[in-house]
Tab-separated table of N, CA, C and O in Angstrom:
chain	number	residue	atom	x	y	z
A	34	MET	N	0.799	-1.199	-0.014
A	34	MET	CA	-0.002	0.004	0.005
A	34	MET	C	0.848	1.281	-0.001
A	34	MET	O	0.434	2.238	-0.641
A	35	PRO	N	1.965	1.329	0.725
A	35	PRO	CA	2.728	2.572	0.736
A	35	PRO	C	3.194	2.950	-0.683
A	35	PRO	O	3.247	4.097	-1.020
A	36	GLN	N	3.478	1.924	-1.501
A	36	GLN	CA	3.936	2.198	-2.873
A	36	GLN	C	2.827	2.868	-3.683
A	36	GLN	O	3.065	3.798	-4.406
A	37	MET	N	1.582	2.424	-3.518
A	37	MET	CA	0.467	2.978	-4.279
A	37	MET	C	0.238	4.445	-3.862
A	37	MET	O	-0.024	5.289	-4.712
A	38	ASN	N	0.295	4.732	-2.553
A	38	ASN	CA	0.100	6.115	-2.084
A	38	ASN	C	1.166	7.049	-2.664
A	38	ASN	O	0.846	8.177	-3.049
A	39	ARG	N	2.346	6.585	-2.682
A	39	ARG	CA	3.450	7.385	-3.230
A	39	ARG	C	3.232	7.658	-4.722
A	39	ARG	O	3.422	8.781	-5.174
A	40	ASN	N	2.791	6.644	-5.473
A	40	ASN	CA	2.549	6.800	-6.947
A	40	ASN	C	1.373	7.725	-7.176
A	40	ASN	O	1.335	8.467	-8.155
A	41	GLN	N	0.353	7.666	-6.282
A	41	GLN	CA	-0.838	8.485	-6.492
A	41	GLN	C	-0.524	9.979	-6.261
A	41	GLN	O	-1.122	10.838	-6.822
A	42	ARG	N	0.469	10.235	-5.409
A	42	ARG	CA	0.825	11.637	-5.180
A	42	ARG	C	1.743	12.193	-6.258
A	42	ARG	O	1.903	13.391	-6.391
A	43	ASN	N	2.386	11.337	-7.032
A	43	ASN	CA	3.282	11.760	-8.063
A	43	ASN	C	2.498	12.387	-9.212
A	43	ASN	O	1.557	11.788	-9.741
A	44	ALA	N	2.885	13.607	-9.630
A	44	ALA	CA	2.124	14.347	-10.665
A	44	ALA	C	2.254	13.642	-12.003
A	44	ALA	O	1.251	13.568	-12.752
A	45	ALA	N	3.408	13.087	-12.289
A	45	ALA	CA	3.553	12.371	-13.593
A	45	ALA	C	2.681	11.146	-13.620
A	45	ALA	O	2.109	10.800	-14.671
A	46	TRP	N	2.594	10.442	-12.513
A	46	TRP	CA	1.771	9.231	-12.436
A	46	TRP	C	0.284	9.588	-12.623
A	46	TRP	O	-0.451	8.893	-13.341
A	47	GLN	N	-0.125	10.674	-11.983
A	47	GLN	CA	-1.521	11.093	-12.146
A	47	GLN	C	-1.816	11.514	-13.589
A	47	GLN	O	-2.862	11.157	-14.152
A	48	ALA	N	-0.899	12.218	-14.225
A	48	ALA	CA	-1.056	12.602	-15.616
A	48	ALA	C	-1.141	11.396	-16.540
A	48	ALA	O	-1.966	11.361	-17.481
A	49	ALA	N	-0.322	10.379	-16.252
A	49	ALA	CA	-0.336	9.162	-17.050
A	49	ALA	C	-1.684	8.422	-16.898
A	49	ALA	O	-2.218	7.888	-17.886
A	50	ASN	N	-2.202	8.384	-15.672
A	50	ASN	CA	-3.483	7.732	-15.448
A	50	ASN	C	-4.611	8.475	-16.161
A	50	ASN	O	-5.506	7.867	-16.736
A	51	GLN	N	-4.581	9.793	-16.120
A	51	GLN	CA	-5.620	10.558	-16.838
A	51	GLN	C	-5.510	10.344	-18.340
A	51	GLN	O	-6.536	10.205	-19.017
A	52	TRP	N	-4.332	10.291	-18.832
A	52	TRP	CA	-4.113	10.049	-20.280
A	52	TRP	C	-4.624	8.672	-20.666
A	52	TRP	O	-5.279	8.505	-21.697
A	53	ARG	N	-4.328	7.684	-19.818
A	53	ARG	CA	-4.815	6.333	-20.079
A	53	ARG	C	-6.326	6.267	-20.065
A	53	ARG	O	-6.952	5.594	-20.907
A	54	ALA	N	-6.959	6.964	-19.148
A	54	ALA	CA	-8.421	6.989	-19.067
A	54	ALA	C	-9.039	7.645	-20.330
A	54	ALA	O	-10.027	7.147	-20.857
A	55	ARG	N	-8.423	8.775	-20.783
A	55	ARG	CA	-8.947	9.435	-21.986
A	55	ARG	C	-8.765	8.535	-23.219
A	55	ARG	O	-9.593	8.509	-24.115
A	56	ALA	N	-7.652	7.805	-23.279
A	56	ALA	CA	-7.393	6.920	-24.416
A	56	ALA	C	-8.403	5.779	-24.427
A	56	ALA	O	-8.865	5.366	-25.472
A	57	ALA	N	-8.746	5.283	-23.259
A	57	ALA	CA	-9.750	4.182	-23.167
A	57	ALA	C	-11.110	4.697	-23.615
A	57	ALA	O	-11.886	3.950	-24.265
A	58	GLN	N	-11.451	5.911	-23.339
A	58	GLN	CA	-12.752	6.486	-23.712
A	58	GLN	C	-12.831	6.713	-25.220
A	58	GLN	O	-13.898	6.641	-25.812
A	59	SER	N	-11.697	7.078	-25.829
A	59	SER	CA	-11.760	7.448	-27.228
A	59	SER	C	-11.571	6.271	-28.168
A	59	SER	O	-11.530	6.452	-29.361
A	60	GLN	N	-11.431	5.075	-27.640
A	60	GLN	CA	-11.301	3.897	-28.512
A	60	GLN	C	-12.607	3.654	-29.256
A	60	GLN	O	-13.677	3.864	-28.710
A	61	PRO	N	-12.470	3.256	-30.555
A	61	PRO	CA	-13.682	3.072	-31.338
A	61	PRO	C	-14.534	1.910	-30.796
A	61	PRO	O	-14.043	0.898	-30.391
A	62	THR	N	-15.834	2.192	-30.810
A	62	THR	CA	-16.783	1.149	-30.385
A	62	THR	C	-17.746	0.873	-31.529
A	62	THR	O	-18.176	1.788	-32.222
A	63	GLY	N	-18.002	-0.355	-31.764
A	63	GLY	CA	-18.960	-0.741	-32.786
A	63	GLY	C	-18.330	-0.785	-34.162
A	63	GLY	O	-17.133	-0.589	-34.368
A	64	LEU	N	-19.158	-1.050	-35.132
A	64	LEU	CA	-18.689	-1.200	-36.527
A	64	LEU	C	-18.224	0.099	-37.128
A	64	LEU	O	-17.207	0.147	-37.799
A	65	MET	N	-18.946	1.222	-36.834
A	65	MET	CA	-18.574	2.529	-37.436
A	65	MET	C	-17.216	2.985	-36.886
A	65	MET	O	-16.404	3.533	-37.636
A	66	GLY	N	-17.003	2.791	-35.618
A	66	GLY	CA	-15.698	3.195	-35.045
A	66	GLY	C	-14.555	2.412	-35.620
A	66	GLY	O	-13.487	2.950	-35.943
A	67	SER	N	-14.752	1.089	-35.786
A	67	SER	CA	-13.713	0.237	-36.363
A	67	SER	C	-13.445	0.622	-37.811
A	67	SER	O	-12.313	0.663	-38.277
A	68	LEU	N	-14.533	0.885	-38.539
A	68	LEU	CA	-14.408	1.281	-39.941
A	68	LEU	C	-13.665	2.595	-40.076
A	68	LEU	O	-12.811	2.764	-40.951
A	69	LYS	N	-13.990	3.530	-39.169
A	69	LYS	CA	-13.303	4.838	-39.185
A	69	LYS	C	-11.816	4.659	-38.911
A	69	LYS	O	-10.980	5.283	-39.559
A	70	LEU	N	-11.502	3.819	-37.939
A	70	LEU	CA	-10.088	3.556	-37.591
A	70	LEU	C	-9.389	2.903	-38.763
A	70	LEU	O	-8.245	3.294	-39.088
A	71	LEU	N	-10.023	1.960	-39.448
A	71	LEU	CA	-9.383	1.262	-40.557
A	71	LEU	C	-9.135	2.258	-41.716
A	71	LEU	O	-8.047	2.269	-42.315
A	72	LEU	N	-10.116	3.103	-42.008
A	72	LEU	CA	-9.976	4.100	-43.092
A	72	LEU	C	-8.864	5.097	-42.758
A	72	LEU	O	-8.134	5.556	-43.639
A	73	THR	N	-8.771	5.474	-41.498
A	73	THR	CA	-7.707	6.400	-41.093
A	73	THR	C	-6.325	5.782	-41.303
A	73	THR	O	-5.419	6.430	-41.871
A	74	TRP	N	-6.183	4.518	-40.915
A	74	TRP	CA	-4.893	3.843	-41.134
A	74	TRP	C	-4.585	3.662	-42.611
A	74	TRP	O	-3.445	3.794	-43.056
A	75	LEU	N	-5.614	3.344	-43.432
A	75	LEU	CA	-5.395	3.207	-44.874
A	75	LEU	C	-4.981	4.509	-45.494
A	75	LEU	O	-4.101	4.537	-46.343
A	76	ALA	N	-5.643	5.623	-45.105
A	76	ALA	CA	-5.297	6.919	-45.636
A	76	ALA	C	-3.863	7.283	-45.273
A	76	ALA	O	-3.091	7.791	-46.092
A	77	PHE	N	-3.512	7.025	-44.019
A	77	PHE	CA	-2.148	7.298	-43.578
A	77	PHE	C	-1.136	6.460	-44.360
A	77	PHE	O	-0.116	6.969	-44.790
A	78	GLY	N	-1.442	5.180	-44.604
A	78	GLY	CA	-0.531	4.336	-45.363
A	78	GLY	C	-0.397	4.796	-46.800
A	78	GLY	O	0.697	4.812	-47.355
A	79	VAL	N	-1.504	5.209	-47.413
A	79	VAL	CA	-1.447	5.690	-48.796
A	79	VAL	C	-0.636	6.955	-48.887
A	79	VAL	O	0.209	7.122	-49.789
A	80	LEU	N	-0.799	7.893	-47.936
A	80	LEU	CA	-0.024	9.085	-47.918
A	80	LEU	C	1.475	8.795	-47.724
A	80	LEU	O	2.341	9.451	-48.370
A	81	MET	N	1.792	7.824	-46.914
A	81	MET	CA	3.196	7.443	-46.737
A	81	MET	C	3.783	6.867	-48.011
A	81	MET	O	4.938	7.224	-48.410
A	82	VAL	N	3.047	6.007	-48.704
A	82	VAL	CA	3.530	5.443	-49.972
A	82	VAL	C	3.729	6.548	-51.014
A	82	VAL	O	4.737	6.563	-51.733
A	83	VAL	N	2.755	7.458	-51.125
A	83	VAL	CA	2.869	8.551	-52.072
A	83	VAL	C	4.074	9.419	-51.773
A	83	VAL	O	4.804	9.815	-52.664
A	84	GLY	N	4.289	9.703	-50.486
A	84	GLY	CA	5.463	10.490	-50.116
A	84	GLY	C	6.763	9.789	-50.451
A	84	GLY	O	7.696	10.441	-50.935
A	85	VAL	N	6.845	8.517	-50.240
A	85	VAL	CA	8.071	7.770	-50.549
A	85	VAL	C	8.306	7.747	-52.075
A	85	VAL	O	9.413	7.946	-52.552
A	86	VAL	N	7.206	7.564	-52.842
A	86	VAL	CA	7.349	7.569	-54.301
A	86	VAL	C	7.835	8.924	-54.832
A	86	VAL	O	8.729	9.038	-55.667
A	87	PHE	N	7.229	10.014	-54.284
A	87	PHE	CA	7.708	11.346	-54.677
A	87	PHE	C	9.140	11.556	-54.276
A	87	PHE	O	9.946	12.106	-55.075
A	88	GLY	N	9.534	11.139	-53.087
A	88	GLY	CA	10.951	11.280	-52.661
A	88	GLY	C	11.891	10.547	-53.571
A	88	GLY	O	12.911	11.086	-53.989
A	89	LEU	N	11.564	9.296	-53.937
A	89	LEU	CA	12.434	8.546	-54.823
A	89	LEU	C	12.480	9.154	-56.227
A	89	LEU	O	13.520	9.195	-56.862
A	90	PHE	N	11.356	9.664	-56.682
A	90	PHE	CA	11.301	10.297	-57.997
A	90	PHE	C	12.227	11.521	-58.040
A	90	PHE	O	13.051	11.643	-58.955
A	91	PHE	N	12.139	12.378	-57.022
A	91	PHE	CA	13.006	13.547	-57.037
A	91	PHE	C	14.472	13.198	-56.808
A	91	PHE	O	15.342	13.866	-57.342
A	92	LEU	N	14.745	12.141	-56.072
A	92	LEU	CA	16.107	11.667	-55.915
A	92	LEU	C	16.658	11.209	-57.227
A	92	LEU	O	17.814	11.565	-57.596
A	93	LEU	N	15.898	10.439	-57.988
A	93	LEU	CA	16.376	9.988	-59.276
A	93	LEU	C	16.570	11.158	-60.263
A	93	LEU	O	17.549	11.178	-61.040
A	94	ILE	N	15.647	12.124	-60.234
A	94	ILE	CA	15.822	13.297	-61.083
A	94	ILE	C	17.085	14.062	-60.724
A	94	ILE	O	17.856	14.464	-61.610
A	95	GLY	N	17.380	14.193	-59.427
A	95	GLY	CA	18.628	14.841	-59.017
A	95	GLY	C	19.850	14.124	-59.467
A	95	GLY	O	20.815	14.715	-59.921
A	96	TRP	N	19.845	12.784	-59.341
A	96	TRP	CA	20.962	12.001	-59.810
A	96	TRP	C	21.141	12.106	-61.325
A	96	TRP	O	22.250	12.180	-61.832
A	97	ALA	N	20.023	12.139	-62.055
A	97	ALA	CA	20.112	12.260	-63.502
A	97	ALA	C	20.624	13.613	-63.947
A	97	ALA	O	21.305	13.737	-64.990
A	98	MET	N	20.401	14.659	-63.155
A	98	MET	CA	20.829	15.991	-63.506
A	98	MET	C	22.310	16.290	-63.139
A	98	MET	O	22.885	17.226	-63.643
A	99	MET	N	22.883	15.445	-62.284
A	99	MET	CA	24.234	15.708	-61.795
A	99	MET	C	25.268	15.840	-62.931
A	99	MET	O	26.058	16.804	-62.902
A	100	PRO	N	25.302	14.965	-63.935
A	100	PRO	CA	26.294	15.133	-64.981
A	100	PRO	C	26.150	16.433	-65.752
A	100	PRO	O	27.120	17.089	-66.110
A	101	PHE	N	24.924	16.851	-65.977
A	101	PHE	CA	24.684	18.104	-66.713
A	101	PHE	C	25.135	19.315	-65.900
A	101	PHE	O	25.782	20.233	-66.435
A	102	VAL	N	24.838	19.293	-64.619
A	102	VAL	CA	25.251	20.383	-63.741
A	102	VAL	C	26.777	20.414	-63.622
A	102	VAL	O	27.400	21.489	-63.647
A	103	ARG	N	27.407	19.228	-63.517
A	103	ARG	CA	28.873	19.165	-63.429
A	103	ARG	C	29.499	19.731	-64.678
A	103	ARG	O	30.478	20.460	-64.623
A	104	HIS	N	28.942	19.360	-65.852
A	104	HIS	CA	29.470	19.862	-67.112
A	104	HIS	C	29.352	21.389	-67.196
A	104	HIS	O	30.269	22.055	-67.620
A	105	LYS	N	28.209	21.904	-66.753
A	105	LYS	CA	27.977	23.348	-66.801
A	105	LYS	C	28.971	24.073	-65.866
A	105	LYS	O	29.522	25.100	-66.248
A	106	MET	N	29.168	23.510	-64.664
A	106	MET	CA	30.093	24.121	-63.741
A	106	MET	C	31.527	24.064	-64.239
A	106	MET	O	32.310	24.994	-64.039
A	107	LYS	N	31.861	22.962	-64.904
A	107	LYS	CA	33.210	22.826	-65.445
A	107	LYS	C	33.459	23.882	-66.534
A	107	LYS	O	34.518	24.495	-66.578
A	108	LYS	N	32.448	24.098	-67.385
A	108	LYS	CA	32.589	25.108	-68.454
A	108	LYS	C	32.716	26.498	-67.799
A	108	LYS	O	33.485	27.341	-68.278
A	109	ARG	N	31.924	26.769	-66.748
A	109	ARG	CA	31.995	28.058	-66.099
A	109	ARG	C	33.380	28.274	-65.477
A	109	ARG	O	33.912	29.392	-65.561
A	110	MET	N	33.971	27.251	-64.876
A	110	MET	CA	35.289	27.371	-64.272
A	110	MET	C	36.336	27.605	-65.355
A	110	MET	O	37.258	28.438	-65.187
A	111	GLU	N	36.233	26.916	-66.473
A	111	GLU	CA	37.176	27.151	-67.581
A	111	GLU	C	37.048	28.585	-68.084
A	111	GLU	O	38.087	29.231	-68.387
A	112	GLN	N	35.864	29.112	-68.173
A	112	GLN	CA	35.657	30.484	-68.650
A	112	GLN	C	36.243	31.469	-67.620
A	112	GLN	O	36.907	32.449	-68.023
A	113	MET	N	36.073	31.208	-66.338
A	113	MET	CA	36.667	32.076	-65.329
A	113	MET	C	38.166	32.043	-65.382
A	113	MET	O	38.851	33.096	-65.279
A	114	ARG	N	38.754	30.854	-65.581
A	114	ARG	CA	40.224	30.773	-65.692
A	114	ARG	C	40.693	31.512	-66.913
A	114	ARG	O	41.739	32.190	-66.897
A	115	ALA	N	39.980	31.387	-68.060
A	115	ALA	CA	40.386	32.081	-69.264
A	115	ALA	C	40.234	33.573	-69.094
A	115	ALA	O	41.076	34.327	-69.621
A	116	ASP	N	39.267	34.046	-68.358
A	116	ASP	CA	39.132	35.478	-68.136
A	116	ASP	C	40.262	36.033	-67.258
A	116	ASP	O	40.675	37.179	-67.417
A	117	GLN	N	40.723	35.199	-66.325
A	117	GLN	CA	41.796	35.671	-65.409
A	117	GLN	C	43.180	35.410	-65.955
A	117	GLN	O	44.151	35.911	-65.382
A	118	ALA	N	43.325	34.665	-67.023
A	118	ALA	CA	44.630	34.328	-67.566
A	118	ALA	C	45.297	35.553	-68.137
A	118	ALA	O	44.677	36.469	-68.645
A	119	GLN	N	46.637	35.578	-68.083
A	119	GLN	CA	47.412	36.690	-68.644
A	119	GLN	C	48.177	36.167	-69.849
A	119	GLN	O	48.686	35.061	-69.859
A	120	ASP	N	48.255	37.011	-70.836
A	120	ASP	CA	48.987	36.658	-72.082
A	120	ASP	C	50.471	36.820	-71.789
A	120	ASP	O	50.936	37.900	-71.386
A	121	ILE	N	51.234	35.752	-71.986
A	121	ILE	CA	52.691	35.823	-71.762
A	121	ILE	C	53.426	36.227	-73.025
A	121	ILE	O	54.642	36.336	-73.026
A	122	GLY	N	52.721	36.447	-74.135
A	122	GLY	CA	53.329	36.963	-75.344
A	122	GLY	C	54.160	35.983	-76.124
A	122	GLY	O	54.995	36.356	-76.923
A	123	GLY	N	53.936	34.714	-75.955
A	123	GLY	CA	54.726	33.709	-76.647
A	123	GLY	C	54.097	33.229	-77.934
A	123	GLY	O	54.698	32.516	-78.739
A	124	GLY	N	52.886	33.663	-78.228
A	124	GLY	CA	52.176	33.170	-79.426
A	124	GLY	C	52.358	34.083	-80.604
A	124	GLY	O	53.146	35.036	-80.622
A	125	TYR	N	51.628	33.777	-81.672
A	125	TYR	CA	51.686	34.578	-82.895
A	125	TYR	C	50.680	35.701	-82.910
A	125	TYR	O	50.611	36.475	-83.846
A	126	ALA	N	49.923	35.826	-81.885
A	126	ALA	CA	48.918	36.858	-81.830
A	126	ALA	C	49.577	38.233	-81.698
A	126	ALA	O	50.678	38.375	-81.162
A	127	GLU	N	48.931	39.254	-82.246
A	127	GLU	CA	49.482	40.605	-82.141
A	127	GLU	C	49.457	41.052	-80.684
A	127	GLU	O	48.469	40.842	-79.995
A	128	PRO	N	50.515	41.693	-80.284
A	128	PRO	CA	50.528	42.162	-78.912
A	128	PRO	C	49.480	43.219	-78.681
A	128	PRO	O	49.275	44.122	-79.509
A	129	GLN	N	48.861	43.120	-77.537
A	129	GLN	CA	47.850	44.134	-77.178
A	129	GLN	C	48.553	45.332	-76.545
A	129	GLN	O	49.644	45.188	-76.008
A	130	SER	N	47.919	46.464	-76.646
A	130	SER	CA	48.543	47.665	-76.079
A	130	SER	C	48.553	47.514	-74.545
A	130	SER	O	47.582	47.128	-73.939
A	131	ARG	N	49.711	47.779	-73.987
A	131	ARG	CA	49.891	47.646	-72.544
A	131	ARG	C	49.230	48.898	-71.884
A	131	ARG	O	49.514	50.017	-72.258
A	132	GLN	N	48.399	48.639	-70.940
A	132	GLN	CA	47.797	49.716	-70.202
A	132	GLN	C	48.361	49.705	-68.793
A	132	GLN	O	48.616	48.677	-68.244
A	133	PRO	N	48.549	50.915	-68.244
A	133	PRO	CA	49.095	50.957	-66.892
A	133	PRO	C	48.104	50.399	-65.901
A	133	PRO	O	46.883	50.423	-66.146
A	134	PRO	N	48.595	49.952	-64.799
A	134	PRO	CA	47.661	49.470	-63.734
A	134	PRO	C	46.734	50.605	-63.302
A	134	PRO	O	47.068	51.801	-63.410
A	135	GLN	N	45.590	50.238	-62.827
A	135	GLN	CA	44.592	51.236	-62.488
A	135	GLN	C	45.001	52.099	-61.292
A	135	GLN	O	44.555	53.216	-61.167
A	136	ASP	N	45.852	51.561	-60.443
A	136	ASP	CA	46.243	52.335	-59.274
A	136	ASP	C	47.541	53.119	-59.491
A	136	ASP	O	48.043	53.752	-58.550
A	137	ALA	N	48.072	53.166	-60.718
A	137	ALA	CA	49.305	53.925	-60.993
A	137	ALA	C	48.973	55.366	-61.271
A	137	ALA	O	47.924	55.684	-61.834
A	138	LEU	N	49.847	56.261	-60.847
A	138	LEU	CA	49.687	57.664	-61.104
A	138	LEU	C	50.249	57.973	-62.491
A	138	LEU	O	51.339	57.532	-62.853
A	139	GLU	N	49.529	58.760	-63.246
A	139	GLU	CA	49.983	59.103	-64.597
A	139	GLU	C	50.496	60.544	-64.606
A	139	GLU	O	50.028	61.383	-63.844
A	140	GLY	N	51.429	60.798	-65.483
A	140	GLY	CA	51.957	62.154	-65.625
A	140	GLY	C	53.485	62.077	-65.713
A	140	GLY	O	54.093	61.010	-65.805
A	141	SER	N	54.089	63.220	-65.779
A	141	SER	CA	55.577	63.229	-65.817
A	141	SER	C	56.114	63.598	-64.447
A	141	SER	O	55.630	64.475	-63.776
A	142	PHE	N	57.111	62.847	-64.053
A	142	PHE	CA	57.703	63.049	-62.743
A	142	PHE	C	59.187	63.224	-62.904
A	142	PHE	O	59.805	62.700	-63.818
A	143	GLU	N	59.744	63.958	-61.950
A	143	GLU	CA	61.164	64.188	-61.952
A	143	GLU	C	61.711	63.898	-60.583
A	143	GLU	O	61.129	64.326	-59.578
A	144	VAL	N	62.803	63.125	-60.520
A	144	VAL	CA	63.392	62.773	-59.233
A	144	VAL	C	64.539	63.736	-58.996
A	144	VAL	O	65.447	63.860	-59.772
A	145	LYS	N	64.490	64.443	-57.888
A	145	LYS	CA	65.545	65.388	-57.520
A	145	LYS	C	66.540	64.698	-56.640
A	145	LYS	O	66.183	63.917	-55.781
A	146	GLU	N	67.795	65.043	-56.857
A	146	GLU	CA	68.844	64.478	-56.007
A	146	GLU	C	68.944	65.330	-54.753
A	146	GLU	O	68.810	66.508	-54.761
A	147	GLN	N	69.219	64.660	-53.677
A	147	GLN	CA	69.373	65.371	-52.419
A	147	GLN	C	70.826	65.873	-52.291
A	147	GLN	O	71.772	65.131	-52.629
A	148	THR	N	70.955	67.064	-51.835
A	148	THR	CA	72.301	67.574	-51.614
A	148	THR	C	72.609	67.392	-50.114
A	148	THR	O	71.768	67.650	-49.277
A	149	SER	N	73.810	66.949	-49.870
A	149	SER	CA	74.140	66.731	-48.447
A	149	SER	C	74.617	68.016	-47.858
A	149	SER	O	75.430	68.723	-48.450
A	150	ARG	N	74.218	68.318	-46.672
A	150	ARG	CA	74.639	69.517	-45.974
A	150	ARG	C	75.619	69.096	-44.882
A	150	ARG	O	75.313	68.249	-44.072
A	151	ASP	N	76.722	69.657	-44.917
A	151	ASP	CA	77.748	69.330	-43.890
A	151	ASP	C	77.740	70.347	-42.805
A	151	ASP	O	77.567	71.457	-42.797
């Protein structure tokens, strides 16, 4: 008996008993309740199957698209490398006009020599 009194005072135990009582009341009774429960489980199963089929379909589509995406990314990387490449002037192409760097100062400058003062 002391064990039962201790369990009855426990809030979690009381909540579990209340939940168990509500679950027992909500169980289907009669043919209509059983039919409703069966249809609910069938609908849930059909939705699960449809979800799995859609998931597999999109997975296969993703796998089928991978080579095309890889090819496109490879071409894009080649284009980026070609855009960043510098001409070393070893080919037969006409040399392009050299332009100064954008951060260089333009104009004429004169360097003055320092005279030493003794």
